[in-house]
mmCIF file with all atom_site columns, C-alpha atoms in Angstrom:
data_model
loop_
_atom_site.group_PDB
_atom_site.id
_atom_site.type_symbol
_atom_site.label_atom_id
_atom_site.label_alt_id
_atom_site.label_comp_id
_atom_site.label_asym_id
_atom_site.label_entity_id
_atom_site.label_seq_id
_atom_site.pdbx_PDB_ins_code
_atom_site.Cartn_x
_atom_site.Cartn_y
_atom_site.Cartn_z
_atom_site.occupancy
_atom_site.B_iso_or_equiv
_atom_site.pdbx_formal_charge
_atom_site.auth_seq_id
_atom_site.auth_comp_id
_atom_site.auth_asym_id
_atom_site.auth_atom_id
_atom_site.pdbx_PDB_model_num
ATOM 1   C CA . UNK A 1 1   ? 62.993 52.508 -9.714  1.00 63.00 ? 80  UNK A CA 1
ATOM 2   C CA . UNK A 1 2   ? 59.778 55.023 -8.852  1.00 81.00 ? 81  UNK A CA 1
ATOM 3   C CA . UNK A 1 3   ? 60.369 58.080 -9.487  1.00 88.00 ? 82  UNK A CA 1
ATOM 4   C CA . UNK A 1 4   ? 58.567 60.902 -7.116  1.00 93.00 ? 83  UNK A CA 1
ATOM 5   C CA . UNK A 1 5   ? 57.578 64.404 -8.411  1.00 95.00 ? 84  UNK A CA 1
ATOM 6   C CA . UNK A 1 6   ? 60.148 66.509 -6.909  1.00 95.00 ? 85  UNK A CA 1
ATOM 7   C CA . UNK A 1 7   ? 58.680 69.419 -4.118  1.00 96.00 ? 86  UNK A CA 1
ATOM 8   C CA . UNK A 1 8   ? 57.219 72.772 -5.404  1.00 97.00 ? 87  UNK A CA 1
ATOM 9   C CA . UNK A 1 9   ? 60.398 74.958 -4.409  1.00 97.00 ? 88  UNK A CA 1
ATOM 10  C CA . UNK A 1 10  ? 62.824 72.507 -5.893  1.00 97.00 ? 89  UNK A CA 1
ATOM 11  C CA . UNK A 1 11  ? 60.334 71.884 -9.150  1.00 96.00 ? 90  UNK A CA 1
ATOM 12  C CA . UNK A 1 12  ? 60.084 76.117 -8.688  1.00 98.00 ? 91  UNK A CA 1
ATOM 13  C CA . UNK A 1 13  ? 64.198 76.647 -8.573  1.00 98.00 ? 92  UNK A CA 1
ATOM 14  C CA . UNK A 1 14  ? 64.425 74.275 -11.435 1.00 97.00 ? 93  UNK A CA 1
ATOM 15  C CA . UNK A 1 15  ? 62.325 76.501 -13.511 1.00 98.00 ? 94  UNK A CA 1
ATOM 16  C CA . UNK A 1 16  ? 64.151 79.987 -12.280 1.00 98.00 ? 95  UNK A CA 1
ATOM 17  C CA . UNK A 1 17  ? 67.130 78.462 -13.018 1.00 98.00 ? 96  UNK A CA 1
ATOM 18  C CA . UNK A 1 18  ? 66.035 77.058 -17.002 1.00 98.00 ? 97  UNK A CA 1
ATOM 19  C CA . UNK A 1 19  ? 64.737 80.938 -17.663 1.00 98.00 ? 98  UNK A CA 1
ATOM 20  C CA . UNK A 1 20  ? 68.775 81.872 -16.930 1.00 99.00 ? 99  UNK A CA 1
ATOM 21  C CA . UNK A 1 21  ? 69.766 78.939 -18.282 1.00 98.00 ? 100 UNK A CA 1
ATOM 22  C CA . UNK A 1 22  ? 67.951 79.640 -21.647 1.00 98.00 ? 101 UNK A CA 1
ATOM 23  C CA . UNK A 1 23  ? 68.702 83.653 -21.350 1.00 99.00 ? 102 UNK A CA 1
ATOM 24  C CA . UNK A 1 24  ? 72.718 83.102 -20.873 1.00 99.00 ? 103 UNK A CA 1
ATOM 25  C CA . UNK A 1 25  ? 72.709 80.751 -23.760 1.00 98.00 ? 104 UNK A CA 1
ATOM 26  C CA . UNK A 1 26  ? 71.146 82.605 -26.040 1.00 98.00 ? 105 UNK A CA 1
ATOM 27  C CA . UNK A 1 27  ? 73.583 85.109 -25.175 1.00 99.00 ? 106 UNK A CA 1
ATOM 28  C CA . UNK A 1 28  ? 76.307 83.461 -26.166 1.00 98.00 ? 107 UNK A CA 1
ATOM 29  C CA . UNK A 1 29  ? 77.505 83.524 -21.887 1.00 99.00 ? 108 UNK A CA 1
ATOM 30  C CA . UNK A 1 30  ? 78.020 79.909 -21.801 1.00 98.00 ? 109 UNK A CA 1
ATOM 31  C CA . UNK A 1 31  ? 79.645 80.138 -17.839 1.00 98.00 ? 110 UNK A CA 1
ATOM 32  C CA . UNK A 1 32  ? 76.175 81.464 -16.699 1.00 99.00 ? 111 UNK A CA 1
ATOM 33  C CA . UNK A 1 33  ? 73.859 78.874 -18.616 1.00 99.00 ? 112 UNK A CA 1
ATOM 34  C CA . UNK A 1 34  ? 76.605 76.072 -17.283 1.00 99.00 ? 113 UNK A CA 1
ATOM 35  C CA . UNK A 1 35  ? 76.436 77.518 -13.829 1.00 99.00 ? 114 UNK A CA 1
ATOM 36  C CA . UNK A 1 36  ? 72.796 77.294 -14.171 1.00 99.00 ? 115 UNK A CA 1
ATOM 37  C CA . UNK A 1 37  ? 72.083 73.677 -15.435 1.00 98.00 ? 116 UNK A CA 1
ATOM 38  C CA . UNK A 1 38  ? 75.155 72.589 -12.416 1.00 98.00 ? 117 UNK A CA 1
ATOM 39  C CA . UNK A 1 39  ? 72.579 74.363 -10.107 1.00 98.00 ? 118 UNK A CA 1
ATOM 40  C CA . UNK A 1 40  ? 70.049 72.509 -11.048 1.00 98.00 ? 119 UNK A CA 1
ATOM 41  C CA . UNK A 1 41  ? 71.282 69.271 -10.702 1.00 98.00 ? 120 UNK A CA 1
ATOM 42  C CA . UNK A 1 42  ? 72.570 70.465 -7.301  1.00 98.00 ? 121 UNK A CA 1
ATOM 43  C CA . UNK A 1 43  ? 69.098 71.304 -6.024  1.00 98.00 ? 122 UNK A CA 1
ATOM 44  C CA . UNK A 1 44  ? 67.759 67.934 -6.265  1.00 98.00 ? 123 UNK A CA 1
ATOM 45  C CA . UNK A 1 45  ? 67.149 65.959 -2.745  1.00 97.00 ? 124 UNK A CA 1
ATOM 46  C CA . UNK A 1 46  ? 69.458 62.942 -2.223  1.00 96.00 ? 125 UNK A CA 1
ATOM 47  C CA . UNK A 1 47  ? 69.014 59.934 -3.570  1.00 95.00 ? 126 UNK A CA 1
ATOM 48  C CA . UNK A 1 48  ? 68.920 62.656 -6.668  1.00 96.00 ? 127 UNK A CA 1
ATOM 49  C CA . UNK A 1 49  ? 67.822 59.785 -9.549  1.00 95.00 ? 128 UNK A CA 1
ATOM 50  C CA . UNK A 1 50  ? 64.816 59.473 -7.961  1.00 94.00 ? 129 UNK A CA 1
ATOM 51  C CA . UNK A 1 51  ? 62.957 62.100 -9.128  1.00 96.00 ? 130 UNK A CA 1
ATOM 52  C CA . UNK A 1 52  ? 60.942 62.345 -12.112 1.00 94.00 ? 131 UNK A CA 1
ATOM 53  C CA . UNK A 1 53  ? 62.556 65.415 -13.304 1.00 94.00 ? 132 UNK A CA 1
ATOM 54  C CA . UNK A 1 54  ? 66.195 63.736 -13.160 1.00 96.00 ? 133 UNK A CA 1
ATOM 55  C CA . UNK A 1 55  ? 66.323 62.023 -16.479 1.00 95.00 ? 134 UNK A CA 1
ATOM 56  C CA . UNK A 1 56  ? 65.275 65.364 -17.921 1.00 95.00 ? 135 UNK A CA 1
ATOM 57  C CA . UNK A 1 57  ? 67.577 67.412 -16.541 1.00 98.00 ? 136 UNK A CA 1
ATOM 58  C CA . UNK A 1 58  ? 70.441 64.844 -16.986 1.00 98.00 ? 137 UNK A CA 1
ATOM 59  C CA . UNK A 1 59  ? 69.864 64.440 -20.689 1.00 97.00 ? 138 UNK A CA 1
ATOM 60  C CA . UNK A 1 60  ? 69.808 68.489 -21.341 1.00 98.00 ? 139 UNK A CA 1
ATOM 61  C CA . UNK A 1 61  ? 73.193 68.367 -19.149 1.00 99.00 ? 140 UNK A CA 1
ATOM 62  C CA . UNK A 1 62  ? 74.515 65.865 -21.427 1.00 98.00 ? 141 UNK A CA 1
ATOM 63  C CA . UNK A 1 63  ? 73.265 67.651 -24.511 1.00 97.00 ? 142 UNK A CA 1
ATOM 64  C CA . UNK A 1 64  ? 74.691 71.152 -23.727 1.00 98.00 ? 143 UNK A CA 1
ATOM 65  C CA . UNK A 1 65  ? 78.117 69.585 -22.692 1.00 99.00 ? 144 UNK A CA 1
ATOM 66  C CA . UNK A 1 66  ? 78.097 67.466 -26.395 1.00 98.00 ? 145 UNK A CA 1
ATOM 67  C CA . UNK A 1 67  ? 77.270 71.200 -28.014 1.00 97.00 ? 146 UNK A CA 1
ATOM 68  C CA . UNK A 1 68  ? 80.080 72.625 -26.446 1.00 98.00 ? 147 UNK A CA 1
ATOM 69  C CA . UNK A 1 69  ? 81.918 69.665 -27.236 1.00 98.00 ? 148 UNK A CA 1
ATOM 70  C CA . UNK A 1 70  ? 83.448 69.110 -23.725 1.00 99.00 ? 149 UNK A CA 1
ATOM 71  C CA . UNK A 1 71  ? 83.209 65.081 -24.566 1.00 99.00 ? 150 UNK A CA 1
ATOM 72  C CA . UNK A 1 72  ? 84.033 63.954 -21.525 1.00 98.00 ? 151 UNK A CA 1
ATOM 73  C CA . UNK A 1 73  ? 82.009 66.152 -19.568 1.00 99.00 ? 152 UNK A CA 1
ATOM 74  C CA . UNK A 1 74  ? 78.925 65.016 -21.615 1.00 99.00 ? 153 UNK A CA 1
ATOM 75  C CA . UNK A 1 75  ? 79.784 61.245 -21.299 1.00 98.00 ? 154 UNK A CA 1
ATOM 76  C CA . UNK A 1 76  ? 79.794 62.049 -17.445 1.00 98.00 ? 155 UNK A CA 1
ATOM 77  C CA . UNK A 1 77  ? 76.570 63.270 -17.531 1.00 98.00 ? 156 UNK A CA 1
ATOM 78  C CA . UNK A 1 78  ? 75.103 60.364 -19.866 1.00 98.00 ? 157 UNK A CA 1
ATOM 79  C CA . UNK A 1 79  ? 76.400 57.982 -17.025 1.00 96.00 ? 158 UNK A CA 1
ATOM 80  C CA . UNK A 1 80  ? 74.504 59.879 -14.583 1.00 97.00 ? 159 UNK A CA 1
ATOM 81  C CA . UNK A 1 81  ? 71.319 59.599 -17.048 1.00 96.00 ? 160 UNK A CA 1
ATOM 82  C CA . UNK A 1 82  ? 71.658 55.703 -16.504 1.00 95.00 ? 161 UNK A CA 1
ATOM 83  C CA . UNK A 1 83  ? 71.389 56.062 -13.083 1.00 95.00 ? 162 UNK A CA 1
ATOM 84  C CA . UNK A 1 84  ? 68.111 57.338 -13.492 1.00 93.00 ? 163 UNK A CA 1
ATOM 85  C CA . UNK A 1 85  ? 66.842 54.243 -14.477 1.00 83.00 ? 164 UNK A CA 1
ATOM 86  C CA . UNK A 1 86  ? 65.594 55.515 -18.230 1.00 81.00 ? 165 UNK A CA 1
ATOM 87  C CA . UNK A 1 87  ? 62.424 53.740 -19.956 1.00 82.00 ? 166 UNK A CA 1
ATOM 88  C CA . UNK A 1 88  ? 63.719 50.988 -21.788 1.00 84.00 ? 167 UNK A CA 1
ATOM 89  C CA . UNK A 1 89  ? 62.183 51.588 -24.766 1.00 90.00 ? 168 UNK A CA 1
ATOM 90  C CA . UNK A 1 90  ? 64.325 55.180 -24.998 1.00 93.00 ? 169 UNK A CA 1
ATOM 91  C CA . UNK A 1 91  ? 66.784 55.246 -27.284 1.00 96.00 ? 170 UNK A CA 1
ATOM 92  C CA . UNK A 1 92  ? 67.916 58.880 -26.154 1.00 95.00 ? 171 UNK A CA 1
ATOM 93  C CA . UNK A 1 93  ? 70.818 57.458 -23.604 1.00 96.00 ? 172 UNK A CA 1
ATOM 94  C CA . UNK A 1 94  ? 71.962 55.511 -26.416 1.00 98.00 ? 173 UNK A CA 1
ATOM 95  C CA . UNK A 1 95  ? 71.669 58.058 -29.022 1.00 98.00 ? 174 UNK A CA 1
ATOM 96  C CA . UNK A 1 96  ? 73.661 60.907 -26.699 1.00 98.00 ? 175 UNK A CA 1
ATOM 97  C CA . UNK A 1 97  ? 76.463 58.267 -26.456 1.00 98.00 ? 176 UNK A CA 1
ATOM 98  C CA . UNK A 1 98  ? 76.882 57.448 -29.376 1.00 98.00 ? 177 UNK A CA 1
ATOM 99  C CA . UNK A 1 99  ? 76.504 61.314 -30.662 1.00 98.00 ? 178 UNK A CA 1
ATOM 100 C CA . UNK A 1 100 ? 79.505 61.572 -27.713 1.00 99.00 ? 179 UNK A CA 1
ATOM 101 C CA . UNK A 1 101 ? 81.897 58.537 -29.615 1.00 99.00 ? 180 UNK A CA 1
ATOM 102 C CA . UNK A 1 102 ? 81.166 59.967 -33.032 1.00 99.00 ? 181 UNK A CA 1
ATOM 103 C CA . UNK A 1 103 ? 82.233 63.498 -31.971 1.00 98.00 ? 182 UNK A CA 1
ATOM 104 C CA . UNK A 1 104 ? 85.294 62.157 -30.130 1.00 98.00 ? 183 UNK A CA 1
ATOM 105 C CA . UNK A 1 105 ? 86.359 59.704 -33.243 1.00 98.00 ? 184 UNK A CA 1
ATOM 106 C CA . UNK A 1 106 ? 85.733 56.907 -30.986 1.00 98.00 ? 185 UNK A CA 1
ATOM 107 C CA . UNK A 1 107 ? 83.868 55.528 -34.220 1.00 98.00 ? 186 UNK A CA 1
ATOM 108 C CA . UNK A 1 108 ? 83.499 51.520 -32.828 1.00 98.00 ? 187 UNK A CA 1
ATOM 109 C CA . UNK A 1 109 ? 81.692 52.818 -29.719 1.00 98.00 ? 188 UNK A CA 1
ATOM 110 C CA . UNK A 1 110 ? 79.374 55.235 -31.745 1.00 99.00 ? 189 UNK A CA 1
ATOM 111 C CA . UNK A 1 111 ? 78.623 52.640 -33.432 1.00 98.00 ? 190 UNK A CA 1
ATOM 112 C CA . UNK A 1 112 ? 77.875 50.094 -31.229 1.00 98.00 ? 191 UNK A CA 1
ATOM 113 C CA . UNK A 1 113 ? 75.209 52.901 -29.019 1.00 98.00 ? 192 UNK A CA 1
ATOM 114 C CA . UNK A 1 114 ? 73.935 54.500 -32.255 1.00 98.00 ? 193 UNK A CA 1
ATOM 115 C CA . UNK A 1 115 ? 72.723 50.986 -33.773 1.00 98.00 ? 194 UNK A CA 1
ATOM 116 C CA . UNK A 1 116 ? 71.150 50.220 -30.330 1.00 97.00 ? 195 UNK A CA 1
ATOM 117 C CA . UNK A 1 117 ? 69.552 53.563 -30.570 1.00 97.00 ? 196 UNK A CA 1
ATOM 118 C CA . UNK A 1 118 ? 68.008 52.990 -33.719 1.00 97.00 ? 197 UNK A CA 1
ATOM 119 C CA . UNK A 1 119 ? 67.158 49.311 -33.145 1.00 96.00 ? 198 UNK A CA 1
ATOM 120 C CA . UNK A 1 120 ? 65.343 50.851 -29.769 1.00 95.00 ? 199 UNK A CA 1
ATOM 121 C CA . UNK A 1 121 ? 63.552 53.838 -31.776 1.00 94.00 ? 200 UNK A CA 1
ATOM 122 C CA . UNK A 1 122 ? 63.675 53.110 -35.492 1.00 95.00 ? 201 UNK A CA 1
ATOM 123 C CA . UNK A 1 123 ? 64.460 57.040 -37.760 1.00 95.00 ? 202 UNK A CA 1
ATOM 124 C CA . UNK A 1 124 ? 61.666 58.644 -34.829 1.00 94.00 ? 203 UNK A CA 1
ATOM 125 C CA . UNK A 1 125 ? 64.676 58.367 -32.396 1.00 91.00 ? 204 UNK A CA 1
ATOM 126 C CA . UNK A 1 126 ? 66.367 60.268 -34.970 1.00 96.00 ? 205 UNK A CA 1
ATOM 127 C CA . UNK A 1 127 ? 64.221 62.617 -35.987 1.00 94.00 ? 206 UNK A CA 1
ATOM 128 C CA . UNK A 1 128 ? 65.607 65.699 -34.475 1.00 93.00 ? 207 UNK A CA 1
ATOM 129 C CA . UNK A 1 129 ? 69.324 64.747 -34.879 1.00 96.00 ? 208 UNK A CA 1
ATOM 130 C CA . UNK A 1 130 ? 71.361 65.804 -37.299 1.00 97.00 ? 209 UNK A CA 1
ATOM 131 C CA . UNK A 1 131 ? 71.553 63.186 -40.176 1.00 98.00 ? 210 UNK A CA 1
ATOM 132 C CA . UNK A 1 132 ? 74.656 62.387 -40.223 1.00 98.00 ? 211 UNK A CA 1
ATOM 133 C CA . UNK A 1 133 ? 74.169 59.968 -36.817 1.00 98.00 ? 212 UNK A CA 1
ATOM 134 C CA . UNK A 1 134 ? 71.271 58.316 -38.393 1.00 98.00 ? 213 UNK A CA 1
ATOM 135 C CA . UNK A 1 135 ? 74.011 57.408 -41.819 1.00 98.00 ? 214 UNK A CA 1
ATOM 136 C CA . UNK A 1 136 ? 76.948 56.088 -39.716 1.00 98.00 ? 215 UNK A CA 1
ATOM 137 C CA . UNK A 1 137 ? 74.134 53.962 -37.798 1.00 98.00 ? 216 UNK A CA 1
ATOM 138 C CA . UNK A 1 138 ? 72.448 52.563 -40.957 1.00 98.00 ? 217 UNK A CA 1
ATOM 139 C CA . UNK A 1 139 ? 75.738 52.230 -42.944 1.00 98.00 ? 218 UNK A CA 1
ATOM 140 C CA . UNK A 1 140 ? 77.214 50.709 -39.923 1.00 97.00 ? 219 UNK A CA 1
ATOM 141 C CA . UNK A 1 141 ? 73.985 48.185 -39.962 1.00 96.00 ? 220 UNK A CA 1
ATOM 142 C CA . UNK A 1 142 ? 74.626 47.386 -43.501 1.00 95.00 ? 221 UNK A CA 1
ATOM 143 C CA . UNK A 1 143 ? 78.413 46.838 -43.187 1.00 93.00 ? 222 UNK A CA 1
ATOM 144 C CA . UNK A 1 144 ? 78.083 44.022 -40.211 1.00 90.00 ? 223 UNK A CA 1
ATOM 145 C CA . UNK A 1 145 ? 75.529 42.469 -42.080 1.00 88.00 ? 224 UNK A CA 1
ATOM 146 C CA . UNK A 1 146 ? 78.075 41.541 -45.334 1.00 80.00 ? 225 UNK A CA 1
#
């Protein structure tokens, strides 16, 4: 899929939008910074994959819903990541799934996306996870290999 930059007031409302975003978070008014990542999604022009910010602002969708732990929410959003046609070299989509099973003690699915994750990306796909993700995945590895 090509992606097009997205126009100036969109790419301008996305960046209002991250300043709140960022602000609410930090103070601890998770409605606001939720209300403000929805609104950025909702600003994007139809077909709304299609733009080279989409991936971006999928995957920090995705990774505010998993530290909230609203599971399904977050597995929502990872779908719509994989609409955005990610590189195929990224293990991110993989690794946010599979960060999503763990959480949810859906254990076989974790996993199945955290070994592709790290077979994609090696530890560097890991590198600012916690550890724990990169353990299951290796011990995982080592346990369908006996």
């Amino acid at each position: 899929m090509d992606v097009q930059p997205l126009p100036p007031e969109v790419l301008e409302k996305l960046v209002q939008n991250g300043k709140i975003y960022r602000e609410a978070k930090a103070a601890g008014d998770y409605a606001l910074a939720e209300a403000q990542l929805l609104a950025s999604w909702d600003a994007f022009p139809e077909p709304k994959h299609s733009w080279d910010s989409s991936e971006s602002v999928t995957k920090t969708i995705a990774g505010y819903y998993i530290e909230r732990k609203n599971f399904s929410a977050a597995e929502t959003w990872v779908k719509e990541l994989f609409k955005c046609d990610p590189l195929p070299s990224d293990p991110k989509p993989y690794l946010l799934l599979g960060k999503i099973y763990y959480e949810s003690g859906r254990h076989e699915l974790a996993a199945q996306n955290l070994i592709k994750a790290y077979e994609m990306g090696g530890r560097r796909g890991y590198a600012s996870e916690d550890p724990k993700y990169l353990k299951f995945a290796l011990d995982q590895i080592k346990k369908a290999s006996k």
